[in-house]
Short mmCIF file of N, CA, C and O in Angstrom, two decimals:
data_model
loop_
_atom_site.label_atom_id
_atom_site.label_comp_id
_atom_site.label_asym_id
_atom_site.label_seq_id
_atom_site.Cartn_x
_atom_site.Cartn_y
_atom_site.Cartn_z
N MET Y 948 9.06 -9.27 11.31
CA MET Y 948 7.69 -9.17 11.72
C MET Y 948 7.32 -7.68 11.77
O MET Y 948 8.05 -6.89 12.35
N PRO Y 949 6.20 -7.31 11.18
CA PRO Y 949 5.79 -5.90 11.23
C PRO Y 949 5.37 -5.51 12.64
O PRO Y 949 4.96 -6.35 13.44
N ARG Y 950 5.46 -4.22 12.90
CA ARG Y 950 5.05 -3.76 14.23
C ARG Y 950 3.53 -3.79 14.33
O ARG Y 950 2.81 -3.74 13.33
N ARG Y 951 3.05 -3.87 15.55
CA ARG Y 951 1.60 -3.86 15.77
C ARG Y 951 1.05 -2.47 15.47
O ARG Y 951 1.73 -1.46 15.71
N ALA Y 952 -0.16 -2.42 14.98
CA ALA Y 952 -0.81 -1.14 14.67
C ALA Y 952 -1.01 -0.35 15.96
O ALA Y 952 -1.27 -0.91 17.02
N ARG Y 953 -0.87 0.97 15.85
CA ARG Y 953 -1.09 1.86 16.98
C ARG Y 953 -2.57 1.84 17.38
O ARG Y 953 -3.44 1.85 16.52
N LEU Y 954 -2.82 1.86 18.66
CA LEU Y 954 -4.18 2.00 19.15
C LEU Y 954 -4.50 3.49 19.13
O LEU Y 954 -3.85 4.29 19.81
N CYS Y 955 -5.47 3.87 18.35
CA CYS Y 955 -5.79 5.27 18.16
C CYS Y 955 -7.28 5.47 18.41
O CYS Y 955 -8.10 5.15 17.55
N LEU Y 956 -7.62 5.94 19.59
CA LEU Y 956 -9.02 6.12 19.96
C LEU Y 956 -9.48 7.53 19.64
O LEU Y 956 -8.73 8.49 19.82
N PRO Y 957 -10.72 7.67 19.17
CA PRO Y 957 -11.24 9.01 18.87
C PRO Y 957 -11.20 9.91 20.11
O PRO Y 957 -11.51 9.48 21.22
N ASN Y 958 -10.77 11.14 19.91
CA ASN Y 958 -10.74 12.18 20.94
C ASN Y 958 -9.80 11.90 22.10
O ASN Y 958 -9.91 12.52 23.15
N VAL Y 959 -8.84 10.99 21.92
CA VAL Y 959 -7.82 10.73 22.93
C VAL Y 959 -6.49 11.24 22.36
O VAL Y 959 -6.04 10.77 21.33
N PRO Y 960 -5.88 12.22 23.01
CA PRO Y 960 -4.66 12.84 22.46
C PRO Y 960 -3.48 11.86 22.34
O PRO Y 960 -3.29 10.99 23.19
N LEU Y 961 -2.72 12.04 21.29
CA LEU Y 961 -1.48 11.29 21.04
C LEU Y 961 -0.31 12.27 21.05
O LEU Y 961 -0.42 13.35 20.47
N HIS Y 962 0.78 11.88 21.67
CA HIS Y 962 2.01 12.68 21.60
C HIS Y 962 2.84 12.10 20.46
O HIS Y 962 3.28 10.96 20.52
N ILE Y 963 3.05 12.88 19.41
CA ILE Y 963 3.78 12.43 18.23
C ILE Y 963 5.06 13.23 18.12
O ILE Y 963 5.05 14.45 18.26
N ILE Y 964 6.16 12.53 17.86
CA ILE Y 964 7.45 13.18 17.66
C ILE Y 964 7.93 12.85 16.26
O ILE Y 964 7.91 11.68 15.85
N GLN Y 965 8.35 13.85 15.53
CA GLN Y 965 8.90 13.67 14.19
C GLN Y 965 10.30 14.29 14.22
O GLN Y 965 10.45 15.46 14.55
N ARG Y 966 11.30 13.49 13.88
CA ARG Y 966 12.68 13.93 14.01
C ARG Y 966 13.39 14.00 12.67
O ARG Y 966 13.03 13.30 11.74
N GLY Y 967 14.44 14.81 12.63
CA GLY Y 967 15.33 14.82 11.48
C GLY Y 967 16.23 13.60 11.51
O GLY Y 967 16.60 13.11 12.59
N ASN Y 968 16.56 13.07 10.36
CA ASN Y 968 17.43 11.90 10.27
C ASN Y 968 18.80 12.22 10.88
O ASN Y 968 19.39 13.25 10.57
N ASN Y 969 19.28 11.33 11.75
CA ASN Y 969 20.57 11.52 12.43
C ASN Y 969 20.65 12.85 13.16
O ASN Y 969 21.70 13.48 13.21
N ARG Y 970 19.53 13.31 13.68
CA ARG Y 970 19.44 14.56 14.43
C ARG Y 970 19.84 15.79 13.62
O ARG Y 970 20.27 16.80 14.17
N GLN Y 971 19.72 15.70 12.30
CA GLN Y 971 20.00 16.85 11.45
C GLN Y 971 18.87 17.86 11.57
O GLN Y 971 17.74 17.53 11.94
N ALA Y 972 19.16 19.10 11.23
CA ALA Y 972 18.16 20.16 11.29
C ALA Y 972 17.04 19.89 10.29
O ALA Y 972 17.26 19.37 9.20
N CYS Y 973 15.83 20.24 10.70
CA CYS Y 973 14.66 20.15 9.83
C CYS Y 973 14.25 21.53 9.34
O CYS Y 973 13.64 21.66 8.29
N PHE Y 974 14.55 22.52 10.15
CA PHE Y 974 14.16 23.90 9.84
C PHE Y 974 15.42 24.77 9.78
O PHE Y 974 16.26 24.71 10.66
N TYR Y 975 15.52 25.57 8.75
CA TYR Y 975 16.70 26.39 8.54
C TYR Y 975 16.40 27.89 8.61
O TYR Y 975 17.29 28.68 8.83
N ALA Y 976 15.15 28.26 8.40
CA ALA Y 976 14.77 29.68 8.38
C ALA Y 976 13.36 29.81 8.92
O ALA Y 976 12.62 28.82 9.01
N ASP Y 977 12.97 31.02 9.28
CA ASP Y 977 11.62 31.27 9.79
C ASP Y 977 10.55 30.82 8.80
O ASP Y 977 9.50 30.34 9.20
N GLU Y 978 10.82 30.97 7.52
CA GLU Y 978 9.86 30.57 6.49
C GLU Y 978 9.59 29.06 6.53
O GLU Y 978 8.47 28.62 6.27
N ASP Y 979 10.59 28.26 6.88
CA ASP Y 979 10.41 26.82 7.00
C ASP Y 979 9.38 26.49 8.08
O ASP Y 979 8.52 25.63 7.90
N TYR Y 980 9.47 27.17 9.21
CA TYR Y 980 8.52 26.96 10.31
C TYR Y 980 7.10 27.35 9.88
O TYR Y 980 6.14 26.63 10.14
N ARG Y 981 6.99 28.50 9.22
CA ARG Y 981 5.66 28.97 8.77
C ARG Y 981 5.02 28.00 7.78
O ARG Y 981 3.84 27.67 7.90
N LYS Y 982 5.81 27.53 6.83
CA LYS Y 982 5.28 26.58 5.84
C LYS Y 982 4.83 25.30 6.51
O LYS Y 982 3.78 24.75 6.19
N TYR Y 983 5.63 24.79 7.43
CA TYR Y 983 5.28 23.56 8.13
C TYR Y 983 3.95 23.72 8.86
O TYR Y 983 3.09 22.84 8.80
N LEU Y 984 3.76 24.85 9.53
CA LEU Y 984 2.52 25.09 10.25
C LEU Y 984 1.32 25.22 9.31
O LEU Y 984 0.22 24.77 9.63
N GLU Y 985 1.53 25.84 8.15
CA GLU Y 985 0.45 25.92 7.15
C GLU Y 985 0.05 24.53 6.70
O GLU Y 985 -1.14 24.21 6.62
N TRP Y 986 1.04 23.69 6.38
CA TRP Y 986 0.73 22.32 5.95
C TRP Y 986 0.12 21.51 7.08
O TRP Y 986 -0.76 20.68 6.84
N LEU Y 987 0.57 21.71 8.30
CA LEU Y 987 0.00 21.01 9.45
C LEU Y 987 -1.48 21.32 9.56
O LEU Y 987 -2.31 20.41 9.72
N GLN Y 988 -1.84 22.57 9.44
CA GLN Y 988 -3.25 22.96 9.51
C GLN Y 988 -4.04 22.35 8.36
O GLN Y 988 -5.13 21.80 8.56
N GLU Y 989 -3.50 22.41 7.16
CA GLU Y 989 -4.19 21.88 5.97
C GLU Y 989 -4.42 20.37 6.08
O GLU Y 989 -5.53 19.89 5.89
N TYR Y 990 -3.36 19.63 6.39
CA TYR Y 990 -3.49 18.17 6.42
C TYR Y 990 -4.24 17.67 7.65
O TYR Y 990 -4.86 16.62 7.60
N ALA Y 991 -4.20 18.40 8.74
CA ALA Y 991 -5.00 18.01 9.91
C ALA Y 991 -6.49 18.06 9.55
O ALA Y 991 -7.24 17.15 9.89
N ALA Y 992 -6.91 19.10 8.85
CA ALA Y 992 -8.31 19.21 8.43
C ALA Y 992 -8.68 18.10 7.45
O ALA Y 992 -9.76 17.50 7.55
N LYS Y 993 -7.78 17.80 6.51
CA LYS Y 993 -8.06 16.77 5.50
C LYS Y 993 -8.12 15.36 6.08
O LYS Y 993 -8.83 14.51 5.56
N THR Y 994 -7.36 15.09 7.15
CA THR Y 994 -7.30 13.75 7.71
C THR Y 994 -8.14 13.56 8.96
O THR Y 994 -8.09 12.50 9.58
N GLY Y 995 -8.91 14.55 9.35
CA GLY Y 995 -9.79 14.42 10.50
C GLY Y 995 -9.06 14.40 11.83
O GLY Y 995 -9.41 13.64 12.73
N CYS Y 996 -8.04 15.24 11.96
CA CYS Y 996 -7.26 15.32 13.20
C CYS Y 996 -7.37 16.72 13.80
O CYS Y 996 -7.52 17.70 13.09
N LEU Y 997 -7.28 16.79 15.12
CA LEU Y 997 -7.24 18.06 15.83
C LEU Y 997 -5.85 18.24 16.42
O LEU Y 997 -5.32 17.33 17.06
N ILE Y 998 -5.27 19.40 16.22
CA ILE Y 998 -3.95 19.71 16.79
C ILE Y 998 -4.19 20.53 18.06
O ILE Y 998 -4.71 21.63 18.00
N HIS Y 999 -3.82 19.97 19.20
CA HIS Y 999 -4.02 20.65 20.48
C HIS Y 999 -2.82 21.52 20.84
O HIS Y 999 -2.98 22.58 21.44
N ALA Y 1000 -1.62 21.04 20.50
CA ALA Y 1000 -0.40 21.77 20.83
C ALA Y 1000 0.70 21.30 19.90
O ALA Y 1000 0.64 20.19 19.36
N TYR Y 1001 1.70 22.16 19.73
CA TYR Y 1001 2.86 21.79 18.93
C TYR Y 1001 4.08 22.53 19.44
O TYR Y 1001 3.97 23.59 20.04
N VAL Y 1002 5.24 21.92 19.23
CA VAL Y 1002 6.52 22.56 19.52
C VAL Y 1002 7.42 22.26 18.32
O VAL Y 1002 7.63 21.10 17.99
N LEU Y 1003 7.90 23.30 17.67
CA LEU Y 1003 8.79 23.13 16.53
C LEU Y 1003 10.21 23.46 16.99
O LEU Y 1003 10.51 24.60 17.29
N MET Y 1004 11.04 22.44 17.06
CA MET Y 1004 12.44 22.61 17.44
C MET Y 1004 13.26 22.59 16.15
O MET Y 1004 12.75 22.26 15.08
N THR Y 1005 14.51 22.94 16.23
CA THR Y 1005 15.35 22.98 15.03
C THR Y 1005 15.42 21.62 14.34
O THR Y 1005 15.33 21.53 13.13
N ASN Y 1006 15.55 20.54 15.13
CA ASN Y 1006 15.74 19.23 14.51
C ASN Y 1006 14.61 18.23 14.77
O ASN Y 1006 14.73 17.06 14.42
N HIS Y 1007 13.53 18.66 15.39
CA HIS Y 1007 12.39 17.77 15.58
C HIS Y 1007 11.13 18.56 15.92
O HIS Y 1007 11.18 19.76 16.17
N VAL Y 1008 10.01 17.84 15.90
CA VAL Y 1008 8.68 18.44 16.14
C VAL Y 1008 7.95 17.58 17.16
O VAL Y 1008 8.01 16.34 17.09
N HIS Y 1009 7.26 18.21 18.10
CA HIS Y 1009 6.35 17.52 19.01
C HIS Y 1009 4.94 17.99 18.67
O HIS Y 1009 4.69 19.20 18.54
N LEU Y 1010 4.02 17.04 18.56
CA LEU Y 1010 2.62 17.37 18.30
C LEU Y 1010 1.73 16.65 19.31
O LEU Y 1010 2.00 15.50 19.67
N LEU Y 1011 0.69 17.32 19.76
CA LEU Y 1011 -0.35 16.70 20.57
C LEU Y 1011 -1.59 16.68 19.69
O LEU Y 1011 -2.17 17.74 19.40
N VAL Y 1012 -1.96 15.50 19.24
CA VAL Y 1012 -2.98 15.33 18.20
C VAL Y 1012 -4.05 14.37 18.70
O VAL Y 1012 -3.73 13.36 19.33
N SER Y 1013 -5.30 14.66 18.40
CA SER Y 1013 -6.35 13.67 18.60
C SER Y 1013 -7.10 13.51 17.28
O SER Y 1013 -7.17 14.44 16.48
N VAL Y 1014 -7.58 12.31 17.07
CA VAL Y 1014 -8.30 12.03 15.81
C VAL Y 1014 -9.79 12.06 16.08
O VAL Y 1014 -10.27 11.69 17.14
N LEU Y 1015 -10.50 12.54 15.11
CA LEU Y 1015 -11.95 12.50 15.16
C LEU Y 1015 -12.39 11.14 14.64
O LEU Y 1015 -11.56 10.35 14.18
N ASP Y 1016 -13.67 10.84 14.68
CA ASP Y 1016 -14.15 9.56 14.16
C ASP Y 1016 -13.71 9.40 12.71
O ASP Y 1016 -13.95 10.28 11.87
N GLY Y 1017 -13.02 8.33 12.43
CA GLY Y 1017 -12.58 8.06 11.07
C GLY Y 1017 -11.30 8.76 10.68
O GLY Y 1017 -10.82 8.59 9.56
N GLY Y 1018 -10.71 9.56 11.57
CA GLY Y 1018 -9.47 10.26 11.26
C GLY Y 1018 -8.26 9.35 11.42
O GLY Y 1018 -8.37 8.26 11.96
N SER Y 1019 -7.13 9.81 10.94
CA SER Y 1019 -5.93 9.00 11.02
C SER Y 1019 -4.70 9.88 11.27
O SER Y 1019 -4.34 10.69 10.42
N ALA Y 1020 -4.06 9.70 12.43
CA ALA Y 1020 -2.83 10.43 12.73
C ALA Y 1020 -1.70 9.97 11.81
O ALA Y 1020 -0.86 10.76 11.41
N GLY Y 1021 -1.69 8.69 11.46
CA GLY Y 1021 -0.68 8.18 10.55
C GLY Y 1021 -0.76 8.83 9.17
O GLY Y 1021 0.26 9.19 8.58
N SER Y 1022 -1.97 9.00 8.68
CA SER Y 1022 -2.17 9.67 7.39
C SER Y 1022 -1.74 11.12 7.45
O SER Y 1022 -1.16 11.65 6.49
N LEU Y 1023 -2.01 11.77 8.58
CA LEU Y 1023 -1.58 13.16 8.76
C LEU Y 1023 -0.06 13.26 8.67
O LEU Y 1023 0.47 14.07 7.93
N MET Y 1024 0.65 12.41 9.41
CA MET Y 1024 2.11 12.49 9.45
C MET Y 1024 2.73 12.10 8.12
O MET Y 1024 3.73 12.68 7.70
N LYS Y 1025 2.14 11.13 7.44
CA LYS Y 1025 2.66 10.73 6.13
C LYS Y 1025 2.54 11.88 5.14
O LYS Y 1025 3.51 12.24 4.46
N ALA Y 1026 1.35 12.49 5.05
CA ALA Y 1026 1.13 13.59 4.10
C ALA Y 1026 2.01 14.79 4.45
O ALA Y 1026 2.62 15.40 3.57
N LEU Y 1027 2.08 15.11 5.72
CA LEU Y 1027 2.87 16.25 6.17
C LEU Y 1027 4.36 16.04 5.90
O LEU Y 1027 5.04 16.91 5.36
N GLY Y 1028 4.86 14.87 6.24
CA GLY Y 1028 6.26 14.57 6.02
C GLY Y 1028 6.64 14.56 4.55
O GLY Y 1028 7.67 15.12 4.15
N GLN Y 1029 5.81 13.95 3.72
CA GLN Y 1029 6.10 13.91 2.28
C GLN Y 1029 6.12 15.31 1.68
O GLN Y 1029 7.03 15.66 0.94
N CYS Y 1030 5.13 16.09 2.01
CA CYS Y 1030 5.04 17.44 1.47
C CYS Y 1030 6.22 18.29 1.93
O CYS Y 1030 6.86 18.97 1.13
N TYR Y 1031 6.51 18.23 3.22
CA TYR Y 1031 7.57 19.06 3.77
C TYR Y 1031 8.93 18.70 3.18
O TYR Y 1031 9.69 19.56 2.76
N VAL Y 1032 9.24 17.42 3.14
CA VAL Y 1032 10.54 16.99 2.63
C VAL Y 1032 10.69 17.35 1.16
O VAL Y 1032 11.73 17.85 0.73
N GLN Y 1033 9.66 17.11 0.37
CA GLN Y 1033 9.73 17.42 -1.06
C GLN Y 1033 9.90 18.91 -1.31
O GLN Y 1033 10.68 19.32 -2.16
N GLU Y 1034 9.19 19.73 -0.59
CA GLU Y 1034 9.24 21.18 -0.81
C GLU Y 1034 10.48 21.83 -0.22
O GLU Y 1034 11.15 22.59 -0.88
N GLN Y 1035 10.76 21.54 1.04
CA GLN Y 1035 11.77 22.29 1.77
C GLN Y 1035 13.18 21.74 1.65
O GLN Y 1035 14.13 22.49 1.80
N HIS Y 1036 13.31 20.46 1.42
CA HIS Y 1036 14.64 19.87 1.47
C HIS Y 1036 15.03 19.22 0.14
O HIS Y 1036 15.78 18.27 0.13
N TRP Y 1037 14.52 19.74 -0.94
CA TRP Y 1037 14.86 19.20 -2.25
C TRP Y 1037 16.36 19.36 -2.49
O TRP Y 1037 16.90 20.45 -2.42
N GLY Y 1038 17.04 18.25 -2.73
CA GLY Y 1038 18.46 18.31 -3.01
C GLY Y 1038 19.36 18.28 -1.79
O GLY Y 1038 20.56 18.30 -1.90
N GLN Y 1039 18.78 18.27 -0.58
CA GLN Y 1039 19.59 18.18 0.64
C GLN Y 1039 19.49 16.78 1.19
O GLN Y 1039 18.69 15.98 0.75
N THR Y 1040 20.28 16.46 2.19
CA THR Y 1040 20.32 15.09 2.73
C THR Y 1040 19.43 14.91 3.95
O THR Y 1040 19.33 13.81 4.46
N THR Y 1041 18.77 15.95 4.43
CA THR Y 1041 17.95 15.84 5.63
C THR Y 1041 16.66 15.09 5.31
O THR Y 1041 16.01 15.35 4.32
N VAL Y 1042 16.30 14.17 6.19
CA VAL Y 1042 15.08 13.38 6.03
C VAL Y 1042 14.36 13.37 7.37
O VAL Y 1042 14.99 13.20 8.41
N LEU Y 1043 13.05 13.53 7.36
CA LEU Y 1043 12.27 13.42 8.57
C LEU Y 1043 11.91 11.96 8.79
O LEU Y 1043 11.52 11.27 7.86
N ILE Y 1044 12.05 11.47 10.02
CA ILE Y 1044 11.65 10.11 10.34
C ILE Y 1044 10.72 10.10 11.52
O ILE Y 1044 10.64 11.03 12.26
#
């Protein structure tokens, strides 16, 4: 049975956690953090989300996000995760979940 859809109300913050697979590192160098933040800003604007706060840890990320009318936090995380994994971890075994 599929999980129930998340209740996502406009302008109500969501705490989102994105982790490395099996607690593996997601970030290896300062440039990895900078790129992730650039993509976070880009995709937040494209998906109608506001980023209120973030914490980038070595093996996971915490985000405080609210969606504007018609925005989607799920779309933000999908685009961000796909872009980051393809660019930064090509050929490695680390996966964001």
